[in-house]
Short mmCIF file of C-alpha atoms in Angstrom, two decimals:
data_model
loop_
_atom_site.label_atom_id
_atom_site.label_comp_id
_atom_site.label_asym_id
_atom_site.label_seq_id
_atom_site.Cartn_x
_atom_site.Cartn_y
_atom_site.Cartn_z
CA MET P 1 -24.53 -4.99 8.87
CA THR P 2 -22.77 -3.76 12.00
CA CYS P 3 -20.35 -0.82 12.22
CA GLU P 4 -17.44 -3.24 12.75
CA GLU P 5 -18.41 -5.25 9.67
CA LEU P 6 -18.52 -2.05 7.66
CA LEU P 7 -15.05 -1.13 8.89
CA ASP P 8 -13.58 -4.04 6.92
CA LEU P 9 -15.30 -2.93 3.72
CA ILE P 10 -14.28 0.73 3.67
CA HIS P 11 -11.21 0.18 1.47
CA ASP P 12 -13.21 -1.53 -1.26
CA TYR P 13 -16.15 0.85 -0.83
CA VAL P 14 -14.14 4.03 -1.38
CA GLY P 15 -12.23 2.30 -4.18
CA GLU P 16 -15.55 1.39 -5.80
CA GLU P 17 -14.52 -2.26 -5.84
CA LEU P 18 -17.48 -3.73 -3.97
CA VAL P 19 -19.97 -5.92 -5.76
CA ILE P 20 -23.34 -4.21 -6.07
CA GLU P 21 -25.00 -6.25 -3.31
CA HIS P 22 -22.32 -5.34 -0.79
CA ARG P 23 -22.31 -1.73 -1.92
CA GLU P 24 -26.06 -1.51 -1.37
CA THR P 25 -25.72 -3.10 2.06
CA VAL P 26 -23.08 -0.52 2.98
CA GLU P 27 -25.22 2.34 1.73
CA ILE P 28 -28.26 1.14 3.65
CA HIS P 29 -26.12 1.06 6.79
CA LEU P 30 -24.70 4.52 6.05
CA ALA P 31 -28.17 5.97 5.58
CA GLY P 32 -28.89 5.19 9.22
CA CYS P 33 -25.45 5.63 10.79
CA GLN P 34 -23.88 9.05 10.95
CA ASN P 35 -20.78 7.76 12.74
CA CYS P 36 -19.88 5.40 9.89
CA THR P 37 -20.66 8.14 7.37
CA ILE P 38 -18.15 10.40 9.12
CA ARG P 39 -15.63 7.55 9.40
CA ILE P 40 -15.74 7.03 5.63
CA GLU P 41 -15.58 10.77 4.99
CA THR P 42 -12.47 11.10 7.19
CA TYR P 43 -10.95 7.94 5.66
CA ARG P 44 -11.23 9.72 2.30
CA HIS P 45 -9.65 12.84 3.80
CA THR P 46 -6.78 10.67 5.03
CA ILE P 47 -6.12 9.45 1.48
CA ARG P 48 -6.29 12.98 0.05
CA LEU P 49 -3.94 14.40 2.67
CA ALA P 50 -1.34 11.71 1.88
CA ARG P 51 -1.63 12.44 -1.83
CA ALA P 52 -1.01 16.12 -1.12
CA LEU P 53 2.39 15.47 0.45
CA PRO P 54 5.30 16.69 -1.68
CA LYS P 55 7.18 13.91 -3.43
CA CYS P 56 10.29 15.84 -4.29
CA GLY P 57 10.82 18.34 -1.52
CA LYS P 58 14.21 19.94 -1.08
CA LEU P 59 17.03 17.88 0.32
CA PRO P 60 17.92 18.83 3.90
CA THR P 61 20.87 21.14 4.44
CA GLY P 62 24.16 19.37 3.92
CA VAL P 63 22.67 16.27 2.33
CA GLU P 64 23.00 17.52 -1.23
CA ALA P 65 26.65 18.47 -0.72
CA ARG P 66 27.50 15.08 0.79
CA LEU P 67 25.65 13.20 -1.93
CA ARG P 68 27.37 15.23 -4.62
CA LYS P 69 30.75 14.55 -3.09
CA ALA P 70 30.03 10.81 -3.07
CA VAL P 71 28.54 10.66 -6.56
CA GLU P 72 30.64 13.33 -8.32
CA PRO P 73 33.52 11.05 -9.37
CA HIS P 74 31.04 8.67 -10.96
CA LEU P 75 29.22 11.53 -12.68
CA LYS P 76 32.48 12.76 -14.17
CA ALA P 77 33.52 9.29 -15.23
CA GLN P 78 30.16 8.81 -16.91
CA ALA P 79 30.54 12.14 -18.70
CA GLY P 80 34.04 11.13 -19.84
CA GLU P 81 35.76 14.03 -18.15
CA PRO P 82 39.52 13.74 -17.76
CA GLY P 83 40.78 13.02 -14.28
CA ALA P 84 37.54 11.33 -13.28
CA MET R 1 7.06 9.36 -8.25
CA VAL R 2 8.82 10.75 -11.30
CA GLU R 3 7.56 13.01 -14.04
CA PRO R 4 9.48 13.07 -17.29
CA PRO R 5 12.22 15.69 -17.22
CA PRO R 6 12.21 18.11 -20.13
CA GLU R 7 15.88 17.63 -20.95
CA LYS R 8 17.98 14.72 -22.21
CA LEU R 9 18.86 12.29 -19.45
CA THR R 10 22.35 12.98 -18.17
CA PRO R 11 23.98 11.96 -14.89
CA GLU R 12 23.78 15.56 -13.67
CA LEU R 13 20.13 15.83 -14.60
CA VAL R 14 19.41 12.55 -12.88
CA PHE R 15 21.04 13.90 -9.75
CA ARG R 16 19.07 17.14 -9.80
CA GLU R 17 15.72 15.63 -10.79
CA TYR R 18 15.75 12.36 -8.93
CA ALA R 19 17.90 12.69 -5.81
CA PRO R 20 15.19 14.56 -3.83
CA ARG R 21 12.53 12.05 -4.93
CA ILE R 22 14.66 9.06 -4.01
CA TYR R 23 15.50 10.71 -0.68
CA ASN R 24 11.88 11.48 0.17
CA LEU R 25 10.70 7.95 -0.58
CA ALA R 26 13.56 6.42 1.41
CA ARG R 27 13.02 8.88 4.26
CA ARG R 28 9.37 7.96 4.54
CA MET R 29 10.02 4.23 4.39
CA LEU R 30 12.95 4.23 6.82
CA GLY R 31 11.85 7.01 9.13
CA ASN R 32 15.16 8.79 9.56
CA ASP R 33 17.48 11.10 7.66
CA ALA R 34 20.76 9.19 7.98
CA ASP R 35 19.37 5.95 6.53
CA ALA R 36 17.60 7.88 3.78
CA GLU R 37 20.87 9.55 2.83
CA ASP R 38 22.70 6.21 2.66
CA VAL R 39 19.98 4.72 0.48
CA THR R 40 19.88 7.77 -1.79
CA GLN R 41 23.62 7.53 -2.34
CA ASP R 42 23.40 3.81 -3.14
CA VAL R 43 20.57 4.36 -5.60
CA LEU R 44 22.21 7.34 -7.30
CA LEU R 45 25.36 5.32 -7.87
CA GLN R 46 23.31 2.53 -9.40
CA VAL R 47 21.50 5.03 -11.63
CA VAL R 48 24.71 6.63 -12.84
CA ARG R 49 26.25 3.25 -13.67
CA LYS R 50 23.20 2.08 -15.60
CA LEU R 51 22.18 5.30 -17.26
CA ASP R 52 23.20 4.19 -20.75
CA THR R 53 20.85 1.23 -20.58
CA PHE R 54 17.68 3.30 -20.15
CA ARG R 55 15.58 4.03 -23.21
CA GLY R 56 13.29 6.66 -21.75
CA GLU R 57 12.18 8.54 -18.69
CA SER R 58 9.24 6.28 -17.92
CA GLN R 59 11.58 3.32 -17.88
CA ILE R 60 13.93 4.99 -15.43
CA ALA R 61 11.00 6.16 -13.27
CA THR R 62 9.68 2.64 -12.86
CA TRP R 63 13.16 1.30 -12.27
CA LEU R 64 13.94 3.99 -9.70
CA HIS R 65 10.92 3.14 -7.60
CA ARG R 66 11.90 -0.50 -7.56
CA VAL R 67 15.59 0.12 -6.83
CA THR R 68 14.80 2.62 -4.07
CA VAL R 69 12.36 0.22 -2.43
CA ASN R 70 14.86 -2.63 -2.68
CA ALA R 71 17.66 -0.50 -1.26
CA ALA R 72 15.45 0.71 1.60
CA LEU R 73 14.36 -2.82 2.47
CA ALA R 74 17.96 -4.06 2.35
CA HIS R 75 19.07 -1.19 4.54
CA ARG R 76 16.33 -1.95 7.03
CA ALA R 77 17.29 -5.64 7.08
CA LYS R 78 20.90 -4.72 7.87
CA ARG R 79 19.72 -2.42 10.63
CA ALA R 80 17.46 -5.15 12.02
CA ASN R 81 20.46 -7.43 12.31
CA ARG R 82 22.00 -4.89 14.64
CA GLN R 83 18.93 -4.28 16.71
CA LYS R 84 15.71 -6.17 17.14
CA HIS R 85 13.05 -4.14 15.45
CA GLU R 86 9.31 -4.25 15.06
CA ALA R 87 9.49 -5.13 11.36
CA GLY R 88 7.36 -8.16 10.65
CA GLU R 89 5.61 -7.94 13.96
CA ALA R 90 2.61 -6.05 12.68
CA GLY R 91 -0.03 -8.72 12.94
CA ASP R 92 -3.14 -8.92 10.86
CA ASP R 93 -5.30 -8.38 13.88
CA LEU R 94 -7.06 -5.04 13.93
CA ASP R 95 -8.41 -5.42 17.43
CA GLY R 96 -7.12 -2.75 19.71
CA ALA R 97 -5.22 -1.01 16.93
CA VAL R 98 -8.01 0.99 15.39
CA SER R 99 -10.73 3.06 16.97
CA THR R 100 -14.22 1.70 16.45
CA GLY R 101 -15.92 4.27 18.64
CA PRO R 102 -17.47 7.65 17.88
CA VAL R 103 -15.68 9.85 15.34
CA ASN R 104 -15.96 13.54 14.49
CA ARG R 105 -15.95 15.46 11.24
CA TRP R 106 -12.71 17.07 10.04
CA ALA R 107 -12.29 20.64 8.92
CA VAL R 108 -10.71 19.69 5.60
CA SER R 109 -11.52 21.24 2.25
CA PRO R 110 -13.25 18.90 -0.20
CA ASP R 111 -10.89 20.16 -2.90
CA GLU R 112 -7.28 19.10 -3.25
CA PRO R 113 -5.72 20.26 0.02
CA VAL R 114 -2.60 22.41 0.01
CA LEU R 115 -0.69 21.50 3.13
CA ALA R 116 0.85 24.05 5.45
CA ALA R 117 4.28 23.11 6.83
CA GLU R 118 2.76 22.33 10.22
CA GLN R 119 0.17 19.99 8.69
CA GLN R 120 2.80 18.30 6.58
CA GLU R 121 4.87 17.65 9.68
CA ILE R 122 1.86 16.14 11.47
CA ILE R 123 1.22 13.75 8.58
CA GLU R 124 4.89 12.80 8.23
CA LYS R 125 5.08 12.04 11.96
CA ALA R 126 1.94 9.91 11.76
CA ILE R 127 3.41 7.95 8.84
CA ASN R 128 6.54 7.40 10.90
CA THR R 129 4.51 5.78 13.69
CA LEU R 130 3.05 3.13 11.38
CA PRO R 131 4.54 -0.36 11.79
CA GLU R 132 6.98 -0.86 8.93
CA PRO R 133 4.99 -3.42 6.90
CA PHE R 134 2.02 -1.03 6.93
CA ARG R 135 4.17 2.02 6.33
CA ASP R 136 5.80 0.59 3.21
CA VAL R 137 2.48 -0.13 1.56
CA TYR R 138 0.97 3.16 2.69
CA VAL R 139 3.83 5.28 1.37
CA LEU R 140 3.94 3.49 -1.97
CA ALA R 141 0.17 3.51 -2.45
CA ASP R 142 -1.14 6.73 -0.94
CA VAL R 143 1.89 9.02 -1.05
CA GLU R 144 3.58 7.79 -4.24
CA GLY R 145 0.33 6.76 -5.93
CA LEU R 146 1.56 3.40 -7.24
CA PRO R 147 -0.95 0.70 -8.26
CA ASN R 148 -1.46 -2.17 -5.81
CA ALA R 149 -0.18 -4.70 -8.34
CA ASP R 150 3.14 -2.84 -8.68
CA ILE R 151 3.47 -2.61 -4.90
CA ALA R 152 2.74 -6.31 -4.53
CA ASP R 153 5.46 -7.03 -7.06
CA MET R 154 8.00 -4.76 -5.35
CA LEU R 155 7.34 -6.05 -1.85
CA GLY R 156 6.83 -9.70 -2.72
CA LEU R 157 3.24 -9.69 -1.49
CA SER R 158 -0.07 -10.77 -2.98
CA VAL R 159 -2.42 -8.00 -4.13
CA PRO R 160 -4.97 -8.92 -1.41
CA ALA R 161 -2.19 -8.63 1.19
CA VAL R 162 -1.31 -5.17 -0.13
CA LYS R 163 -4.96 -4.10 0.03
CA SER R 164 -5.34 -5.44 3.55
CA ARG R 165 -2.22 -3.66 4.82
CA LEU R 166 -3.16 -0.47 3.03
CA HIS R 167 -6.62 -0.48 4.60
CA ARG R 168 -5.20 -1.03 8.08
CA ALA R 169 -2.57 1.64 7.54
CA ARG R 170 -5.25 4.12 6.44
CA LEU R 171 -7.37 3.35 9.50
CA ARG R 172 -4.38 3.91 11.77
CA MET R 173 -3.51 7.11 9.93
CA ARG R 174 -7.10 8.28 10.21
CA ASP R 175 -6.98 7.78 13.96
CA ALA R 176 -3.58 9.46 14.26
CA LEU R 177 -4.62 12.49 12.22
CA ALA R 178 -8.10 12.89 13.71
CA PRO R 179 -7.10 14.95 16.77
CA HIS R 180 -5.27 17.40 14.52
CA PHE R 181 -7.89 17.80 11.82
CA GLU R 182 -11.04 17.77 13.93
CA GLY R 183 -11.44 21.49 14.22
CA GLY R 184 -9.36 24.40 13.07
CA LEU R 185 -6.30 22.95 11.36
CA ALA R 186 -7.85 22.58 7.94
CA PRO R 187 -5.86 23.22 4.76
#
């Protein structure tokens, strides 16, 4: 297996989706190739860094007020408030 | 994307709990604040109108992902009508797009990283440089943590196509982040 062939298998390797024969082939290659070992290690870091991003950070200044202004009449109507 | 809120679902609660999540997903898919705000408003209005039809928080969470993705894609399509964009031009060819040369170790903790604001900004910028078809899959899979089958369903792709795009997106992200994380900028 070449380094370029391994590149195509990284997704399935880190996801533990490779069939055993392919997994063994990858691991034999990794045992003798530090560059590919580091590439897989940093590929995993890339996944972990993305997962660490906040999913519900604060709305930027002004956005909440504008959204509220646009949605408020519908919120009031839904709540059955008079004048909505 | 959405954890169950502790209180009864009300329009106000939906606004407080879900508006930032909708906005963040739309912002990452569309790459700019103005479009994300438009999409968030559209989605919130849809949520408020349909609130009575939801039977639980998990149902609204799933629905919100789908509606936000649909609204973002529709918004992008409208924008593309106004200006020729790179959407759809991300070929399947990896040649030239991803480094195959020597790589270096990163100074990243093996535990769950806690990102400093500067690191977060670096990652967000790198996501923004991904071609849109790759970015959509990457955001939904690696940032939002959705299963590939759900992403395939939302984007109208096969699961193998999702996996292929995700892999290529990760390789591009790895290359984009490498200069920043090789060395001292570890979480």
